Amino acid sequence: MPDSLYAQALRDVLQRLSSAAAASGRPRPRLLAVSKTQPATAVAEMAAALHAMNVTAVAPAPAFGENYVQEALAKQEALASETLEWHLIGHLQSNKAREAATAFDWVQTVDRDKLVAALARHRPDDRPPLNVLVQVNIDDEASKHGCAPGEVPALAAAIAAQPRLLLRGLMAIPAPHPDVAHRRDAFARMKALFDALAGQYPQIDTLSMGMSDDIELAVAEGATMVRVGTALFGARQRAQDS
Ligand SMILES: *Cc1c(COP(=O)(O)O)cnc(C)c1O
């Protein structure tokens, strides 16, 4: 069988994950393939590559991250015959909560109470509880979404109180600071928040941080899930998706 289109890129990323995990003595994190701006055909190709490399042995299904609800819905429709796990990793407006609660398996960007209530209300009864991560604005950037670190406990409690939601952990997009030590520190502060929360909620298992450029740093500081787009699919075309 010929290599699929993305086999080599996937092998390279998996190698980076394994090396980083081995170097830091941590388990290899889960790989979320970030498919924003990529067509459904690319998602299908990547899913095939993930299956061929047996990446799904450590996960229920190939997992894909999308930033926009409408874009994800179109791809899900085109790929309805495949068993895939869909994660929302872009900012969620409250008026899209119903669609998000229906279409996704995970929402990684919960950062306010209003969203907790809306997602819980709209999660369909015939689906398992929606997996939820609290997004933390770890570098306190004015332009960024995510709650303040100090707001994590209250938001986590609100999520844990909802039977239709399952609190799985935390997510962050640290500022792209030129100084490595600065970036490492942001990941380390996320890990400390995560450990504090895990002490309180035993079902918590996911610390989502690290993208194409900083996989190694994130894994070294304790990421259990990395979100990788460019290193898997190549550079994105559209400007809005930086
Ligand atoms: C686009 C995006 C990624 C992937 O970024 P790459 O640098 O392409 O790997 C990860 N997380 C979020 C939230 C994103 O928006």
PDB file of C-alpha atoms and ligand atoms in Angstrom:
ATOM      1  CA  MET A   1       0.000   0.000   0.000  1.00  0.00           C
ATOM      2  CA  PRO A   2       1.452   3.443  -0.888  1.00  0.00           C
ATOM      3  CA  ASP A   3       2.037   5.903   1.885  1.00  0.00           C
ATOM      4  CA  SER A   4      -0.870   8.239   2.351  1.00  0.00           C
ATOM      5  CA  LEU A   5      -0.349  11.919   1.624  1.00  0.00           C
ATOM      6  CA  TYR A   6       0.362  12.768   5.263  1.00  0.00           C
ATOM      7  CA  ALA A   7       2.210   9.672   6.409  1.00  0.00           C
ATOM      8  CA  GLN A   8       5.654  11.273   6.534  1.00  0.00           C
ATOM      9  CA  ALA A   9       4.491  14.430   8.314  1.00  0.00           C
ATOM     10  CA  LEU A  10       2.621  12.305  10.823  1.00  0.00           C
ATOM     11  CA  ARG A  11       5.635  10.068  11.403  1.00  0.00           C
ATOM     12  CA  ASP A  12       7.776  13.155  12.037  1.00  0.00           C
ATOM     13  CA  VAL A  13       5.318  14.601  14.541  1.00  0.00           C
ATOM     14  CA  LEU A  14       4.927  11.276  16.352  1.00  0.00           C
ATOM     15  CA  GLN A  15       8.703  11.003  16.513  1.00  0.00           C
ATOM     16  CA  ARG A  16       8.930  14.485  18.012  1.00  0.00           C
ATOM     17  CA  LEU A  17       6.291  13.527  20.589  1.00  0.00           C
ATOM     18  CA  SER A  18       8.016  10.284  21.489  1.00  0.00           C
ATOM     19  CA  SER A  19      11.432  11.919  21.788  1.00  0.00           C
ATOM     20  CA  ALA A  20      10.089  14.745  23.914  1.00  0.00           C
ATOM     21  CA  ALA A  21       8.210  12.323  26.153  1.00  0.00           C
ATOM     22  CA  ALA A  22      11.249  10.070  26.555  1.00  0.00           C
ATOM     23  CA  ALA A  23      13.547  13.024  27.281  1.00  0.00           C
ATOM     24  CA  SER A  24      11.300  14.247  30.065  1.00  0.00           C
ATOM     25  CA  GLY A  25      10.236  10.839  31.371  1.00  0.00           C
ATOM     26  CA  ARG A  26       6.588  11.558  30.685  1.00  0.00           C
ATOM     27  CA  PRO A  27       3.995   9.527  28.754  1.00  0.00           C
ATOM     28  CA  ARG A  28       3.510  10.429  25.092  1.00  0.00           C
ATOM     29  CA  PRO A  29       0.684  12.960  24.892  1.00  0.00           C
ATOM     30  CA  ARG A  30      -2.386  12.566  22.761  1.00  0.00           C
ATOM     31  CA  LEU A  31      -2.219  14.136  19.332  1.00  0.00           C
ATOM     32  CA  LEU A  32      -5.025  16.421  18.233  1.00  0.00           C
ATOM     33  CA  ALA A  33      -4.793  17.127  14.491  1.00  0.00           C
ATOM     34  CA  VAL A  34      -5.843  20.733  13.941  1.00  0.00           C
ATOM     35  CA  SER A  35      -7.750  20.746  10.673  1.00  0.00           C
ATOM     36  CA  LYS A  36      -8.994  24.330  10.472  1.00  0.00           C
ATOM     37  CA  THR A  37      -8.972  25.617   6.861  1.00  0.00           C
ATOM     38  CA  GLN A  38      -8.240  22.092   5.598  1.00  0.00           C
ATOM     39  CA  PRO A  39     -10.887  20.470   3.381  1.00  0.00           C
ATOM     40  CA  ALA A  40     -12.792  17.354   4.406  1.00  0.00           C
ATOM     41  CA  THR A  41     -10.685  15.328   1.969  1.00  0.00           C
ATOM     42  CA  ALA A  42      -7.562  16.297   3.928  1.00  0.00           C
ATOM     43  CA  VAL A  43      -9.205  15.245   7.183  1.00  0.00           C
ATOM     44  CA  ALA A  44     -10.078  11.871   5.632  1.00  0.00           C
ATOM     45  CA  GLU A  45      -6.464  11.443   4.447  1.00  0.00           C
ATOM     46  CA  MET A  46      -5.105  12.287   7.878  1.00  0.00           C
ATOM     47  CA  ALA A  47      -7.567   9.936   9.558  1.00  0.00           C
ATOM     48  CA  ALA A  48      -6.363   7.149   7.272  1.00  0.00           C
ATOM     49  CA  ALA A  49      -2.740   7.931   8.137  1.00  0.00           C
ATOM     50  CA  LEU A  50      -3.570   7.906  11.862  1.00  0.00           C
ATOM     51  CA  HIS A  51      -5.281   4.539  11.510  1.00  0.00           C
ATOM     52  CA  ALA A  52      -2.402   3.130   9.446  1.00  0.00           C
ATOM     53  CA  MET A  53       0.052   4.159  12.144  1.00  0.00           C
ATOM     54  CA  ASN A  54      -2.199   2.765  14.813  1.00  0.00           C
ATOM     55  CA  VAL A  55      -2.249   6.068  16.665  1.00  0.00           C
ATOM     56  CA  THR A  56      -5.824   5.318  17.563  1.00  0.00           C
ATOM     57  CA  ALA A  57      -4.662   2.434  19.746  1.00  0.00           C
ATOM     58  CA  VAL A  58      -4.211   4.975  22.519  1.00  0.00           C
ATOM     59  CA  ALA A  59      -7.383   6.887  21.719  1.00  0.00           C
ATOM     60  CA  PRO A  60     -11.005   6.108  20.896  1.00  0.00           C
ATOM     61  CA  ALA A  61     -10.753   7.572  17.381  1.00  0.00           C
ATOM     62  CA  PRO A  62      -8.666   9.961  15.289  1.00  0.00           C
ATOM     63  CA  ALA A  63      -9.154  13.375  16.896  1.00  0.00           C
ATOM     64  CA  PHE A  64      -9.491  16.645  14.968  1.00  0.00           C
ATOM     65  CA  GLY A  65      -9.537  20.222  16.208  1.00  0.00           C
ATOM     66  CA  GLU A  66     -11.604  22.945  14.572  1.00  0.00           C
ATOM     67  CA  ASN A  67     -11.830  26.657  15.377  1.00  0.00           C
ATOM     68  CA  TYR A  68     -15.139  27.588  13.790  1.00  0.00           C
ATOM     69  CA  VAL A  69     -18.458  25.850  14.399  1.00  0.00           C
ATOM     70  CA  GLN A  70     -19.848  26.332  10.875  1.00  0.00           C
ATOM     71  CA  GLU A  71     -16.669  25.121   9.216  1.00  0.00           C
ATOM     72  CA  ALA A  72     -16.658  22.034  11.425  1.00  0.00           C
ATOM     73  CA  LEU A  73     -20.313  21.258  10.722  1.00  0.00           C
ATOM     74  CA  ALA A  74     -19.683  21.210   6.974  1.00  0.00           C
ATOM     75  CA  LYS A  75     -16.752  18.810   7.348  1.00  0.00           C
ATOM     76  CA  GLN A  76     -18.629  16.572   9.762  1.00  0.00           C
ATOM     77  CA  GLU A  77     -21.429  16.270   7.259  1.00  0.00           C
ATOM     78  CA  ALA A  78     -18.999  15.334   4.492  1.00  0.00           C
ATOM     79  CA  LEU A  79     -17.305  12.797   6.788  1.00  0.00           C
ATOM     80  CA  ALA A  80     -20.400  11.378   8.441  1.00  0.00           C
ATOM     81  CA  SER A  81     -19.461   7.805   7.544  1.00  0.00           C
ATOM     82  CA  GLU A  82     -16.168   8.010   9.522  1.00  0.00           C
ATOM     83  CA  THR A  83     -15.779   7.602  13.271  1.00  0.00           C
ATOM     84  CA  LEU A  84     -13.858  10.693  14.299  1.00  0.00           C
ATOM     85  CA  GLU A  85     -13.560  12.666  17.521  1.00  0.00           C
ATOM     86  CA  TRP A  86     -14.192  16.407  17.100  1.00  0.00           C
ATOM     87  CA  HIS A  87     -12.747  19.074  19.392  1.00  0.00           C
ATOM     88  CA  LEU A  88     -13.720  22.738  19.333  1.00  0.00           C
ATOM     89  CA  ILE A  89     -10.552  24.747  19.987  1.00  0.00           C
ATOM     90  CA  GLY A  90     -11.704  28.202  18.852  1.00  0.00           C
ATOM     91  CA  HIS A  91     -13.566  30.829  20.835  1.00  0.00           C
ATOM     92  CA  LEU A  92     -17.222  29.933  21.288  1.00  0.00           C
ATOM     93  CA  GLN A  93     -19.950  32.545  21.231  1.00  0.00           C
ATOM     94  CA  SER A  94     -22.930  31.794  23.444  1.00  0.00           C
ATOM     95  CA  ASN A  95     -25.330  31.913  20.504  1.00  0.00           C
ATOM     96  CA  LYS A  96     -23.418  28.993  18.959  1.00  0.00           C
ATOM     97  CA  ALA A  97     -23.511  26.886  22.121  1.00  0.00           C
ATOM     98  CA  ARG A  98     -26.385  24.711  20.952  1.00  0.00           C
ATOM     99  CA  GLU A  99     -24.630  23.763  17.724  1.00  0.00           C
ATOM    100  CA  ALA A 100     -21.340  23.201  19.525  1.00  0.00           C
ATOM    101  CA  ALA A 101     -22.941  21.018  22.203  1.00  0.00           C
ATOM    102  CA  THR A 102     -24.488  18.888  19.489  1.00  0.00           C
ATOM    103  CA  ALA A 103     -21.665  18.656  16.971  1.00  0.00           C
ATOM    104  CA  PHE A 104     -18.545  18.253  19.116  1.00  0.00           C
ATOM    105  CA  ASP A 105     -17.210  15.561  21.441  1.00  0.00           C
ATOM    106  CA  TRP A 106     -15.008  18.052  23.254  1.00  0.00           C
ATOM    107  CA  VAL A 107     -15.136  21.815  23.789  1.00  0.00           C
ATOM    108  CA  GLN A 108     -11.686  23.041  24.870  1.00  0.00           C
ATOM    109  CA  THR A 109     -12.542  26.728  25.114  1.00  0.00           C
ATOM    110  CA  VAL A 110     -14.934  27.062  28.044  1.00  0.00           C
ATOM    111  CA  ASP A 111     -13.997  30.293  29.798  1.00  0.00           C
ATOM    112  CA  ARG A 112     -17.165  31.667  31.414  1.00  0.00           C
ATOM    113  CA  ASP A 113     -20.196  30.564  33.416  1.00  0.00           C
ATOM    114  CA  LYS A 114     -22.693  31.510  30.761  1.00  0.00           C
ATOM    115  CA  LEU A 115     -21.119  29.034  28.373  1.00  0.00           C
ATOM    116  CA  VAL A 116     -21.184  26.253  30.983  1.00  0.00           C
ATOM    117  CA  ALA A 117     -24.917  26.597  31.437  1.00  0.00           C
ATOM    118  CA  ALA A 118     -25.629  26.889  27.716  1.00  0.00           C
ATOM    119  CA  LEU A 119     -23.542  23.838  26.758  1.00  0.00           C
ATOM    120  CA  ALA A 120     -25.097  21.750  29.536  1.00  0.00           C
ATOM    121  CA  ARG A 121     -28.595  22.761  28.502  1.00  0.00           C
ATOM    122  CA  HIS A 122     -28.028  21.862  24.860  1.00  0.00           C
ATOM    123  CA  ARG A 123     -26.026  18.650  25.122  1.00  0.00           C
ATOM    124  CA  PRO A 124     -28.369  16.039  23.566  1.00  0.00           C
ATOM    125  CA  ASP A 125     -29.602  13.376  25.991  1.00  0.00           C
ATOM    126  CA  ASP A 126     -28.683  10.542  23.635  1.00  0.00           C
ATOM    127  CA  ARG A 127     -25.001  11.549  23.619  1.00  0.00           C
ATOM    128  CA  PRO A 128     -22.452  10.953  26.376  1.00  0.00           C
ATOM    129  CA  PRO A 129     -21.635  14.005  28.486  1.00  0.00           C
ATOM    130  CA  LEU A 130     -19.708  16.673  26.588  1.00  0.00           C
ATOM    131  CA  ASN A 131     -15.989  16.649  27.423  1.00  0.00           C
ATOM    132  CA  VAL A 132     -14.939  20.105  28.551  1.00  0.00           C
ATOM    133  CA  LEU A 133     -11.652  21.910  29.130  1.00  0.00           C
ATOM    134  CA  VAL A 134     -11.358  25.264  30.865  1.00  0.00           C
ATOM    135  CA  GLN A 135      -9.381  27.665  28.685  1.00  0.00           C
ATOM    136  CA  VAL A 136      -6.952  29.736  30.730  1.00  0.00           C
ATOM    137  CA  ASN A 137      -5.517  33.070  29.615  1.00  0.00           C
ATOM    138  CA  ILE A 138      -2.213  32.149  31.210  1.00  0.00           C
ATOM    139  CA  ASP A 139      -0.256  35.169  29.998  1.00  0.00           C
ATOM    140  CA  ASP A 140      -3.015  37.623  30.906  1.00  0.00           C
ATOM    141  CA  GLU A 141      -3.161  38.954  27.358  1.00  0.00           C
ATOM    142  CA  ALA A 142      -5.818  41.617  26.840  1.00  0.00           C
ATOM    143  CA  SER A 143      -6.561  40.333  23.354  1.00  0.00           C
ATOM    144  CA  LYS A 144      -6.976  36.696  24.330  1.00  0.00           C
ATOM    145  CA  HIS A 145      -9.933  34.625  25.409  1.00  0.00           C
ATOM    146  CA  GLY A 146      -9.766  32.325  28.393  1.00  0.00           C
ATOM    147  CA  CYS A 147     -10.422  32.892  32.066  1.00  0.00           C
ATOM    148  CA  ALA A 148      -7.899  34.280  34.543  1.00  0.00           C
ATOM    149  CA  PRO A 149      -5.976  31.611  36.496  1.00  0.00           C
ATOM    150  CA  GLY A 150      -7.778  32.691  39.659  1.00  0.00           C
ATOM    151  CA  GLU A 151     -11.146  31.955  38.064  1.00  0.00           C
ATOM    152  CA  VAL A 152     -10.345  28.292  37.333  1.00  0.00           C
ATOM    153  CA  PRO A 153     -11.671  26.786  40.605  1.00  0.00           C
ATOM    154  CA  ALA A 154     -15.096  28.422  40.356  1.00  0.00           C
ATOM    155  CA  LEU A 155     -15.474  27.567  36.687  1.00  0.00           C
ATOM    156  CA  ALA A 156     -14.368  23.985  37.297  1.00  0.00           C
ATOM    157  CA  ALA A 157     -16.920  23.650  40.079  1.00  0.00           C
ATOM    158  CA  ALA A 158     -19.656  24.981  37.814  1.00  0.00           C
ATOM    159  CA  ILE A 159     -18.760  22.421  35.129  1.00  0.00           C
ATOM    160  CA  ALA A 160     -18.456  19.542  37.596  1.00  0.00           C
ATOM    161  CA  ALA A 161     -21.955  20.331  38.869  1.00  0.00           C
ATOM    162  CA  GLN A 162     -23.441  19.717  35.400  1.00  0.00           C
ATOM    163  CA  PRO A 163     -24.284  16.064  34.689  1.00  0.00           C
ATOM    164  CA  ARG A 164     -24.315  16.707  30.923  1.00  0.00           C
ATOM    165  CA  LEU A 165     -20.705  17.978  31.026  1.00  0.00           C
ATOM    166  CA  LEU A 166     -17.532  16.107  31.928  1.00  0.00           C
ATOM    167  CA  LEU A 167     -14.663  18.216  33.228  1.00  0.00           C
ATOM    168  CA  ARG A 168     -11.486  16.799  31.665  1.00  0.00           C
ATOM    169  CA  GLY A 169      -8.907  19.501  32.393  1.00  0.00           C
ATOM    170  CA  LEU A 170      -7.344  22.690  31.110  1.00  0.00           C
ATOM    171  CA  MET A 171      -6.288  24.270  27.826  1.00  0.00           C
ATOM    172  CA  ALA A 172      -4.059  27.258  27.041  1.00  0.00           C
ATOM    173  CA  ILE A 173      -2.571  29.144  24.114  1.00  0.00           C
ATOM    174  CA  PRO A 174       0.433  30.909  25.669  1.00  0.00           C
ATOM    175  CA  ALA A 175       1.695  34.114  24.081  1.00  0.00           C
ATOM    176  CA  PRO A 176       4.237  33.525  21.274  1.00  0.00           C
ATOM    177  CA  HIS A 177       7.032  35.148  23.274  1.00  0.00           C
ATOM    178  CA  PRO A 178      10.514  35.119  21.646  1.00  0.00           C
ATOM    179  CA  ASP A 179      12.146  34.083  24.920  1.00  0.00           C
ATOM    180  CA  VAL A 180      12.046  30.300  25.472  1.00  0.00           C
ATOM    181  CA  ALA A 181      12.281  30.637  29.257  1.00  0.00           C
ATOM    182  CA  HIS A 182       9.222  32.868  29.194  1.00  0.00           C
ATOM    183  CA  ARG A 183       7.237  30.321  27.172  1.00  0.00           C
ATOM    184  CA  ARG A 184       8.399  27.466  29.348  1.00  0.00           C
ATOM    185  CA  ASP A 185       7.252  29.366  32.417  1.00  0.00           C
ATOM    186  CA  ALA A 186       3.742  29.753  30.989  1.00  0.00           C
ATOM    187  CA  PHE A 187       3.527  25.984  30.405  1.00  0.00           C
ATOM    188  CA  ALA A 188       4.844  25.308  33.909  1.00  0.00           C
ATOM    189  CA  ARG A 189       2.229  27.599  35.445  1.00  0.00           C
ATOM    190  CA  MET A 190      -0.448  25.707  33.514  1.00  0.00           C
ATOM    191  CA  LYS A 191       0.885  22.410  34.873  1.00  0.00           C
ATOM    192  CA  ALA A 192       0.707  23.750  38.429  1.00  0.00           C
ATOM    193  CA  LEU A 193      -2.916  24.821  37.889  1.00  0.00           C
ATOM    194  CA  PHE A 194      -3.650  21.420  36.377  1.00  0.00           C
ATOM    195  CA  ASP A 195      -2.098  19.501  39.284  1.00  0.00           C
ATOM    196  CA  ALA A 196      -4.032  21.572  41.807  1.00  0.00           C
ATOM    197  CA  LEU A 197      -7.272  20.845  39.975  1.00  0.00           C
ATOM    198  CA  ALA A 198      -6.518  17.138  39.540  1.00  0.00           C
ATOM    199  CA  GLY A 199      -6.131  16.830  43.284  1.00  0.00           C
ATOM    200  CA  GLN A 200      -9.712  17.912  43.600  1.00  0.00           C
ATOM    201  CA  TYR A 201     -11.302  16.207  40.562  1.00  0.00           C
ATOM    202  CA  PRO A 202      -9.977  12.678  39.983  1.00  0.00           C
ATOM    203  CA  GLN A 203     -11.505  12.390  36.476  1.00  0.00           C
ATOM    204  CA  ILE A 204      -9.229  15.147  35.178  1.00  0.00           C
ATOM    205  CA  ASP A 205      -6.674  13.808  32.718  1.00  0.00           C
ATOM    206  CA  THR A 206      -6.097  16.413  30.035  1.00  0.00           C
ATOM    207  CA  LEU A 207      -3.718  19.346  29.866  1.00  0.00           C
ATOM    208  CA  SER A 208      -4.008  20.666  26.307  1.00  0.00           C
ATOM    209  CA  MET A 209      -1.049  22.856  25.364  1.00  0.00           C
ATOM    210  CA  GLY A 210       1.645  22.990  22.704  1.00  0.00           C
ATOM    211  CA  MET A 211       1.354  23.579  18.957  1.00  0.00           C
ATOM    212  CA  SER A 212       3.601  22.857  15.956  1.00  0.00           C
ATOM    213  CA  ASP A 213       6.439  25.146  17.062  1.00  0.00           C
ATOM    214  CA  ASP A 214       6.562  24.274  20.741  1.00  0.00           C
ATOM    215  CA  ILE A 215       5.602  20.608  21.054  1.00  0.00           C
ATOM    216  CA  GLU A 216       8.836  19.724  22.866  1.00  0.00           C
ATOM    217  CA  LEU A 217       8.555  22.525  25.396  1.00  0.00           C
ATOM    218  CA  ALA A 218       4.925  21.739  26.170  1.00  0.00           C
ATOM    219  CA  VAL A 219       5.567  18.014  26.594  1.00  0.00           C
ATOM    220  CA  ALA A 220       8.542  18.686  28.846  1.00  0.00           C
ATOM    221  CA  GLU A 221       6.285  20.762  31.087  1.00  0.00           C
ATOM    222  CA  GLY A 222       3.532  18.134  31.240  1.00  0.00           C
ATOM    223  CA  ALA A 223       1.137  18.506  28.302  1.00  0.00           C
ATOM    224  CA  THR A 224      -1.074  15.423  27.898  1.00  0.00           C
ATOM    225  CA  MET A 225      -2.517  16.641  24.586  1.00  0.00           C
ATOM    226  CA  VAL A 226      -0.830  18.711  21.891  1.00  0.00           C
ATOM    227  CA  ARG A 227      -2.745  20.512  19.147  1.00  0.00           C
ATOM    228  CA  VAL A 228      -0.840  20.327  15.885  1.00  0.00           C
ATOM    229  CA  GLY A 229      -1.870  21.868  12.580  1.00  0.00           C
ATOM    230  CA  THR A 230       0.967  23.180  10.419  1.00  0.00           C
ATOM    231  CA  ALA A 231       3.438  20.397  11.163  1.00  0.00           C
ATOM    232  CA  LEU A 232       0.852  17.832  10.016  1.00  0.00           C
ATOM    233  CA  PHE A 233      -1.029  19.483   7.164  1.00  0.00           C
ATOM    234  CA  GLY A 234       1.471  22.104   5.974  1.00  0.00           C
ATOM    235  CA  ALA A 235       1.011  25.868   6.018  1.00  0.00           C
ATOM    236  CA  ARG A 236      -2.507  27.219   6.046  1.00  0.00           C
ATOM    237  CA  GLN A 237      -3.669  29.463   3.198  1.00  0.00           C
ATOM    238  CA  ARG A 238      -6.149  31.783   4.805  1.00  0.00           C
ATOM    239  CA  ALA A 239      -4.879  34.800   6.751  1.00  0.00           C
ATOM    240  CA  GLN A 240      -7.581  34.706   9.453  1.00  0.00           C
ATOM    241  CA  ASP A 241      -6.231  31.508  10.914  1.00  0.00           C
ATOM    242  CA  SER A 242      -2.882  32.530  12.284  1.00  0.00           C
TER     243      SER A 242
HETATM  244  C1  LIG B   1      -4.375  26.806  14.849  1.00  0.00           C
HETATM  245  C2  LIG B   1      -4.323  26.326  16.238  1.00  0.00           C
HETATM  246  C3  LIG B   1      -3.444  25.309  16.621  1.00  0.00           C
HETATM  247  C4  LIG B   1      -2.427  24.686  15.679  1.00  0.00           C
HETATM  248  O1  LIG B   1      -1.407  25.577  15.409  1.00  0.00           O
HETATM  249  P1  LIG B   1      -0.153  25.110  14.508  1.00  0.00           P
HETATM  250  O2  LIG B   1       0.873  26.133  14.802  1.00  0.00           O
HETATM  251  O3  LIG B   1      -0.616  25.151  13.087  1.00  0.00           O
HETATM  252  O4  LIG B   1       0.227  23.762  14.922  1.00  0.00           O
HETATM  253  C5  LIG B   1      -3.502  24.855  17.932  1.00  0.00           C
HETATM  254  N1  LIG B   1      -4.364  25.373  18.827  1.00  0.00           N
HETATM  255  C6  LIG B   1      -5.214  26.362  18.491  1.00  0.00           C
HETATM  256  C7  LIG B   1      -6.142  26.896  19.521  1.00  0.00           C
HETATM  257  C8  LIG B   1      -5.230  26.880  17.202  1.00  0.00           C
HETATM  258  O5  LIG B   1      -6.073  27.871  16.895  1.00  0.00           O
END
